[in-house]
Coordinates of C-alpha atoms in Angstrom, one line a residue:
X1 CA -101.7 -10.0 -35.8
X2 CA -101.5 -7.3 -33.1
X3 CA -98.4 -5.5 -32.6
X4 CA -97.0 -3.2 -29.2
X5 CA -96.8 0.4 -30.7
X6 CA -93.0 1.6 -30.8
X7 CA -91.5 3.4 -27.6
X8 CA -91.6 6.6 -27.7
X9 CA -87.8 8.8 -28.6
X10 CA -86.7 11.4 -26.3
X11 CA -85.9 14.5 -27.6
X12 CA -83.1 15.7 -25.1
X13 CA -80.8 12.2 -24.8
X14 CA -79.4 9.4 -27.5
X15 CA -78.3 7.2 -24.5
X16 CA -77.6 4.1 -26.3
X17 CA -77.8 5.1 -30.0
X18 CA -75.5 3.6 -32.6
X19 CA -75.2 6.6 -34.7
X20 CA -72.6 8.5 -32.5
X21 CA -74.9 11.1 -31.0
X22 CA -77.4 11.1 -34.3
X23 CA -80.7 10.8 -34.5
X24 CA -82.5 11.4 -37.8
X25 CA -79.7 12.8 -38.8
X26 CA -79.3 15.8 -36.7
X27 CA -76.1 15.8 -33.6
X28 CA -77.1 15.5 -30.4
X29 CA -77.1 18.9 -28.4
X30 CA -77.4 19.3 -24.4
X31 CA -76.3 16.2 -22.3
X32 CA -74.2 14.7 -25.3
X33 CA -71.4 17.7 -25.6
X34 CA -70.2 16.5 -21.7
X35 CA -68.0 13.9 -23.2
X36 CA -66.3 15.9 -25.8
X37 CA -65.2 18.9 -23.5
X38 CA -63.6 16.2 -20.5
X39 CA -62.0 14.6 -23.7
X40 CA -60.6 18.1 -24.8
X41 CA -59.1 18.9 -21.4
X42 CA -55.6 18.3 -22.4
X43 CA -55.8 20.9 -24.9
X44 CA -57.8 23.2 -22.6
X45 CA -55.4 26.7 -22.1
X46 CA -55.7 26.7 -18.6
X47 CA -54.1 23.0 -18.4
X48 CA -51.6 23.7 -20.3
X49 CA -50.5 26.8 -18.2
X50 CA -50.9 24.3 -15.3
X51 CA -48.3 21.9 -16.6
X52 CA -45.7 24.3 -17.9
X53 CA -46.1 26.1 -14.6
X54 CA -44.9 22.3 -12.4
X55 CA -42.5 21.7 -15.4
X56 CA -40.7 25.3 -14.6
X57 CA -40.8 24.7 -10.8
X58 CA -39.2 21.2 -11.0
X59 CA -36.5 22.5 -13.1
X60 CA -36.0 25.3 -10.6
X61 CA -36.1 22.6 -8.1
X62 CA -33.9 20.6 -9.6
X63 CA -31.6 23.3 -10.3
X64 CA -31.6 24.4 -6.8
X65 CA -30.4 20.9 -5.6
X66 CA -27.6 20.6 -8.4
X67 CA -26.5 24.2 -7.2
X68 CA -26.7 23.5 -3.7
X69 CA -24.8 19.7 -4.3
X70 CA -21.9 21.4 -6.2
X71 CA -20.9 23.6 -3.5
X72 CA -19.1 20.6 -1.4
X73 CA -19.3 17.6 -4.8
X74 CA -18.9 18.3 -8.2
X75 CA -21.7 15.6 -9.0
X76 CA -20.0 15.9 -13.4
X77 CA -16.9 15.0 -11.3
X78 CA -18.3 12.3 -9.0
X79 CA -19.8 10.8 -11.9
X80 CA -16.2 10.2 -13.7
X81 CA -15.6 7.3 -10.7
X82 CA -18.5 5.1 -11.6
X83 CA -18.1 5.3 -15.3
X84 CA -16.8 0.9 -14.9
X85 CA -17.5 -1.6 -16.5
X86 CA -17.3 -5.4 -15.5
X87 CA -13.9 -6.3 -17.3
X88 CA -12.5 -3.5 -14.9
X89 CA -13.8 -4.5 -11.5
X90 CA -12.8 -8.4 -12.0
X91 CA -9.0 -6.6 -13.0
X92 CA -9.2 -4.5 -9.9
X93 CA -10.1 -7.1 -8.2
X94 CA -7.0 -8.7 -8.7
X95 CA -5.2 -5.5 -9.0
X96 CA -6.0 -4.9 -4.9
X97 CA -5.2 -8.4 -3.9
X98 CA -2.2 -9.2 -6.0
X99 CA -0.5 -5.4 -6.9
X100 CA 3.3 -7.1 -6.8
X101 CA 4.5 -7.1 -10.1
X102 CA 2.2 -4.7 -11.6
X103 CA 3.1 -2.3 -13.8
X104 CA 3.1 0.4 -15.1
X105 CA 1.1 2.5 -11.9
X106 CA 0.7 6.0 -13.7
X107 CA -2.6 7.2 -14.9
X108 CA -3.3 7.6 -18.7
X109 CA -3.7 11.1 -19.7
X110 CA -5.7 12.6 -23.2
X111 CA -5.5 15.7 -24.8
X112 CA -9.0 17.1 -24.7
X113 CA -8.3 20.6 -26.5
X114 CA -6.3 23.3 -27.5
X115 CA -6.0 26.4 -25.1
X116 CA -4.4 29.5 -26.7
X117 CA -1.4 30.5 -25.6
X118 CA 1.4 33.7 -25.5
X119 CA 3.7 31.8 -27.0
X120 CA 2.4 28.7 -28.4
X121 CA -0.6 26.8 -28.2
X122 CA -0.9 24.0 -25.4
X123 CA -3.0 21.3 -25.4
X124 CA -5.2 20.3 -21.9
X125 CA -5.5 16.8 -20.9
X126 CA -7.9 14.9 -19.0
X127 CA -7.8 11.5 -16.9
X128 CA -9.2 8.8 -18.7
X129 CA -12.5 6.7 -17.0
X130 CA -12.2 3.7 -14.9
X131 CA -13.4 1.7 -17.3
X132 CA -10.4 2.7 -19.6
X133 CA -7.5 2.9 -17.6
X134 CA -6.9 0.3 -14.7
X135 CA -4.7 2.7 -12.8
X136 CA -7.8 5.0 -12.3
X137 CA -9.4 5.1 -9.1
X138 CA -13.0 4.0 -9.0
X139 CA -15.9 4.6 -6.1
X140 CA -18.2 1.6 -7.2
X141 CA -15.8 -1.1 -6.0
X142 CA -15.1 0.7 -2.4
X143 CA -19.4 2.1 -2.2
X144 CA -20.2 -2.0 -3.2
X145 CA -17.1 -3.7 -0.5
X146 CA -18.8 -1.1 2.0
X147 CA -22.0 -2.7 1.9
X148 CA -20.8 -6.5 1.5
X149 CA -19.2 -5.7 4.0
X150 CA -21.6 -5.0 6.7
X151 CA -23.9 -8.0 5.3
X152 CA -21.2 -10.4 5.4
X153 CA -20.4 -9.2 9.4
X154 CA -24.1 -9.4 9.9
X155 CA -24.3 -13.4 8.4
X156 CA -21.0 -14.2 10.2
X157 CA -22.6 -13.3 14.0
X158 CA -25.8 -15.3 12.8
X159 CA -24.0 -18.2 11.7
X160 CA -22.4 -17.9 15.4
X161 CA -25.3 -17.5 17.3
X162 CA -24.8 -14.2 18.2
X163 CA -26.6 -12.5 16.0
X164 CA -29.3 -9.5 17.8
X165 CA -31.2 -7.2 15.6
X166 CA -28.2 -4.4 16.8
X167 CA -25.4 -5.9 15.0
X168 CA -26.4 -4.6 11.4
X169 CA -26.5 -1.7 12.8
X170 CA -23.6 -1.0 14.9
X171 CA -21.9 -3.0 12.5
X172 CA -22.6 0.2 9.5
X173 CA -22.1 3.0 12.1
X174 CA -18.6 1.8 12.8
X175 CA -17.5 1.1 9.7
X176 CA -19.1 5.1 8.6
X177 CA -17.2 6.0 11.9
X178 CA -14.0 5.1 10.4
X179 CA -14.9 6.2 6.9
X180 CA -15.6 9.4 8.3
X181 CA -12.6 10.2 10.4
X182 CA -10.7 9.1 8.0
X183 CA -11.9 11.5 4.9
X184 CA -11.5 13.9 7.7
X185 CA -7.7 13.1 8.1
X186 CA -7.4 13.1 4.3
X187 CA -8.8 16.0 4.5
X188 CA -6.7 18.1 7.0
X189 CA -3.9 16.4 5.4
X190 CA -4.8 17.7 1.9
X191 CA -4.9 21.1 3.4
X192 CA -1.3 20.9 5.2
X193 CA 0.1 19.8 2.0
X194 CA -0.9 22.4 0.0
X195 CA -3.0 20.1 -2.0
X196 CA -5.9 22.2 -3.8
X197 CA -7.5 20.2 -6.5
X198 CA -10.5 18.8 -5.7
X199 CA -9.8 15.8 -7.8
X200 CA -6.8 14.9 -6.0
X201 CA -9.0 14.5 -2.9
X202 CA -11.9 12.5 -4.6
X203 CA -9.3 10.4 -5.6
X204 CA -7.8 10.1 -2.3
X205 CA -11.2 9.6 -1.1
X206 CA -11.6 6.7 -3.3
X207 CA -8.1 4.6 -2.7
X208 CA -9.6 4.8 1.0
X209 CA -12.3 2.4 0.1
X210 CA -10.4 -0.1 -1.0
X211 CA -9.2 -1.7 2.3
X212 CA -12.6 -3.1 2.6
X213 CA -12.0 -6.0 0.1
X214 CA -8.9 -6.7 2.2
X215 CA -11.4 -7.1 4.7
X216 CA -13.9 -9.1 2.9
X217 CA -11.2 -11.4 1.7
X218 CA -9.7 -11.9 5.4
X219 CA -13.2 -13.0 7.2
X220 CA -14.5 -15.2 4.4
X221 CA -11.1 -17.3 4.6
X222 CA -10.7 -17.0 8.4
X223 CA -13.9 -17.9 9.0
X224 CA -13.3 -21.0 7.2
X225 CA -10.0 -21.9 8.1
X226 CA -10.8 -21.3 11.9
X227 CA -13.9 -23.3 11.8
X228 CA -16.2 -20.6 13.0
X229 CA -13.8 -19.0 15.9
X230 CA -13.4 -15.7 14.0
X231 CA -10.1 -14.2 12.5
X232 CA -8.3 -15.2 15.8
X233 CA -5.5 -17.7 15.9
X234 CA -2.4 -18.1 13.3
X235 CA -4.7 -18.4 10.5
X236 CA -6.8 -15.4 10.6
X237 CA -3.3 -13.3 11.6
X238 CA -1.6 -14.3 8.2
X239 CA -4.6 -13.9 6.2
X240 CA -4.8 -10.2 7.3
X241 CA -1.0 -9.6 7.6
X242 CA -0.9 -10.5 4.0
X243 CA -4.2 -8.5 3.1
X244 CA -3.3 -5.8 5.1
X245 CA 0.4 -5.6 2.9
X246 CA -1.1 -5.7 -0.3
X247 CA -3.7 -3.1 0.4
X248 CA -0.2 -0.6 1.7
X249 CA 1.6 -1.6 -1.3
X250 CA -1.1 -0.9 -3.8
X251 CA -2.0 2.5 -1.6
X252 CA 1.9 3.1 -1.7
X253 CA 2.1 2.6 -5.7
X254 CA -0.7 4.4 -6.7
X255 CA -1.0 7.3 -4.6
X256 CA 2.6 8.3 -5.3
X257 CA 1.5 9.4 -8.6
X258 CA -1.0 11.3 -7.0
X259 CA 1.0 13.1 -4.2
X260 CA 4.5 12.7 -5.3
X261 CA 4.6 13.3 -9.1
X262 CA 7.6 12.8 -10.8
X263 CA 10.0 16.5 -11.0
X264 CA 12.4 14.3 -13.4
X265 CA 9.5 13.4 -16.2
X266 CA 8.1 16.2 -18.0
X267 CA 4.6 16.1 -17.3
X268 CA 2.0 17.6 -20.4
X269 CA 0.6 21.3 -19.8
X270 CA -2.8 21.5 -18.4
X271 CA -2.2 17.6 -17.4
X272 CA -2.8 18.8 -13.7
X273 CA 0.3 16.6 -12.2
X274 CA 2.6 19.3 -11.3
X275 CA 5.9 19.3 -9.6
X276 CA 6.4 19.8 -6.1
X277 CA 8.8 21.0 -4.2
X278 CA 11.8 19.1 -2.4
X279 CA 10.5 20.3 1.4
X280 CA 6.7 19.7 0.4
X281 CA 7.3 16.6 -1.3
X282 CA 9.5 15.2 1.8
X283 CA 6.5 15.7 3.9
X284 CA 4.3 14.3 1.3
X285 CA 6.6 10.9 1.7
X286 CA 6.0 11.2 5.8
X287 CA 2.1 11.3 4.9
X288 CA 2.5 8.7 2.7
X289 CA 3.6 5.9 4.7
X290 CA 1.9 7.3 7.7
X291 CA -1.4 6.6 5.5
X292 CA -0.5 4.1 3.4
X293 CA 0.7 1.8 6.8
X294 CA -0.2 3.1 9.9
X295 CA -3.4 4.1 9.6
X296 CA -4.5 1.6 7.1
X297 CA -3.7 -1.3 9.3
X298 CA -5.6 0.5 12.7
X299 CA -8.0 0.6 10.3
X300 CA -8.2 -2.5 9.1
X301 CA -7.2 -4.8 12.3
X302 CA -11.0 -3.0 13.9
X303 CA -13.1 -3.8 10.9
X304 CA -11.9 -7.5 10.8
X305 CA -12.1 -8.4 14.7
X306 CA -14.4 -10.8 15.1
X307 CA -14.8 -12.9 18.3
X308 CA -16.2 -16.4 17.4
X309 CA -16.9 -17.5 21.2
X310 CA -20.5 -16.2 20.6
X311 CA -20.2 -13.9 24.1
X312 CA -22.9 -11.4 22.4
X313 CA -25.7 -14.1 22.1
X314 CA -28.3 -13.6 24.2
X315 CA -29.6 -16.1 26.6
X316 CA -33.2 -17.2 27.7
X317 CA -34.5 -15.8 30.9
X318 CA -33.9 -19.1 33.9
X319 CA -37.2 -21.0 34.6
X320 CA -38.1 -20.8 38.0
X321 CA -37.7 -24.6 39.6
X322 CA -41.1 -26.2 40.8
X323 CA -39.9 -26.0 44.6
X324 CA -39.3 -22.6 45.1
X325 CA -42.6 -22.0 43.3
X326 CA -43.9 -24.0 45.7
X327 CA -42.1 -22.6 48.3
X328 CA -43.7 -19.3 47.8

C-alpha cells in the first residue's frame, strides 16, 4: 500500500503546534517571542512611568478643582446637607406642610473634641446631619422640589394645550431667576447683619428652597380642584394662602435659631450659636419677617401663577378658502 510522504517542517515557525512553541523539544526562537513581549507590556518600565505619570496629573487635576471649588463652597461642608435618609425627607415633608405644633425647633448639638484652654478645657460641638436631627436643614429636598417643580409646570401647560417646546425652558430660568436674586438678598443681608459664618449662610441658603414644595403642593391640588383653569379662583387662593403660611411659620421658627439665638440660654463653647446684641438682633427681627413673609410670598404668588385659559397655545396657520384662490 502506497503512502503520501510526510510534509515537510519548517524550521523558522510552529504555527499550529500543540506543544506551546516546541518542536523536538527545543523552544521556538524568532517569530514566536512576539506574543510574549505584547503580553509583558504591563510590566514594561516605560508603561509604568506612563501610568504613574496620568495618575499624578489627575490628582493634580483634581486637586486643582477641589482648590479652586473651596474658594466660594466648602464642598466637606456642602456635603453635610445631603447626608438624608428616607425616614427624614417623608418627616420633612410633613414638617414644611404641617410646622404648627411642632416642637422643639432648636438644632441638636455634639461635642466633637476637647480644645485646650487657659483656664479650663472646653469642649467643640458640631451640628448633627439631616438624617439625625429633623430640625437640620437639608439641600436634597429644595435641589429635588426645584426640579419637580419645573416638570410638573411643564406637564400642567401640556395637559392645557399650551404647551411649546419654550416652556421648560423659561419655566427653569425663572425659577433660577428667583433663586438667584434671592441668595443674593441673603446674601447682602448676611453682610449687613454682621453674619460671618459661612454655615449660617448655607443654611440660609437651604430654608430658601423649601418654598418650592409649597408650590408643588398648591398646583397639584388647584389644578384639580379648578378643573384645569389654573390656581385662579377661591380654590387655588386658599390652597396657597395656607401653603404660603406654613412655609412663613416654618421659615419664622427655624431661622430664629439661626439669626436670633437665645442671650437668656447658655449656649455650649465652640457650639458656634453666639449671642447677639440688643441693636443687631432688633434688626435681625426686621429681616426676619421681611424674609420670612414678604418676600417669600412675592416669591411664591410668581412661581404658582398659572393661567389655565390656554392663551400660549399656538394656533395653525388659516387655510386659504377655494374662492380667493381662485380669485387670484
Amino acid at each position: 500500500m502506497m503512502r503520501s510522504p510526510p510534509p515537510p517542517q519548517s524550521q523558522g515557525s510552529n504555527y499550529g503546534s500543540p506543544y506551546n512553541g516546541q518542536i523536538g523539544g527545543q523552544p521556538a526562537t524568532g517569530g514566536g517571542s512576539f506574543a510574549p513581549g505584547f503580553g509583558g507590556f504591563m510590566n514594561d518600565q516605560t508603561a509604568q512611568m506612563g501610568f504613574q505619570v496620568g495618575k499624578t496629573a489627575m490628582a493634580a487635576g483634581q486637586e486643582y478643582m477641589e482648590h479652586n471649588i473651596n474658594r466660594y463652597v466648602s464642598i466637606p461642608a456642602l456635603k453635610h446637607y445631603f447626608n438624608v435618609s428616607t425616614p427624614y425627607v417623608l418627616r420633612k415633608l410633613l414638617l414644611v406642610l404641617f410646622p404648627w405644633r411642632h416642637k422643639p425647633w432648636s438644632r441638636e448639638q455634639r461635642p466633637s473634641g476637647v480644645s485646650q484652654d487657659t483656664n479650663n478645657n472646653a469642649y467643640s460641638y458640631y451640628f448633627l446631619p439631616p438624617r439625625d436631627d429633623l430640625n437640620s436643614p437639608d439641600m436634597y429636598i429644595p435641589v429635588m422640589a426645584f426640579v419637580t417643580y419645573i416638570l410638573l409646570s411643564t406637564l400642567l401647560a401640556g395637559l392645557r394645550g399650551a404647551f411649546h417646546p419654550e416652556v421648560m425652558g423659561l419655566t427653569a430660568t425663572a425659577a433660577l431667576a428667583i433663586i438667584i436674586v434671592e441668595i443674593l438678598g441673603l446674601k447682602f443681608g448676611t453682610y449687613i447683619l454682621s453674619i460671618n459664618n459661612d454655615s449660617q449662610l448655607l443654611d440660609l441658603v437651604a430654608y430658601s428652597g423649601y418654598k418650592f414644595v409649597g408650590v408643588i403642593v398648591t398646583l397639584v391640588i388647584s389644578e384639580v380642584l379648578n378643573r384645569g383653569q389654573g390656581t385662579g379662583g377661591w380654590a387655588g387662593w386658599t390652597v396657597f394662602t395656607y401653603t404660603f403660611l406654613a412655609n412663613a411659620f416654618f421659615l419664622l421658627r427655624s431661622l430664629k435659631y439661626v439669626l436670633l439665638p437665645d442671650s437668656s440660654v447658655s449656649t455650649p463653647a465652640g457650639s458656634g450659636m453666639h449671642t447677639v446684641a440688643r441693636s443687631q438682633r432688633n434688626r435681625r427681627t426686621q429681616f426676619l419677617f421681611l424674609y420670612s413673609y414678604i418676600v417669600q410670598f412675592i416669591f411664591m404668588w410668581i412661581l404658582s401663577r398659572q393661567d389655565g385659559s390656554g392663551g400660549d397655545k399656538v394656533s395653525p396657520p388659516p387655510v386659504p378658502a377655494a374662492g380667493a384662490k381662485a380669485a387670484t
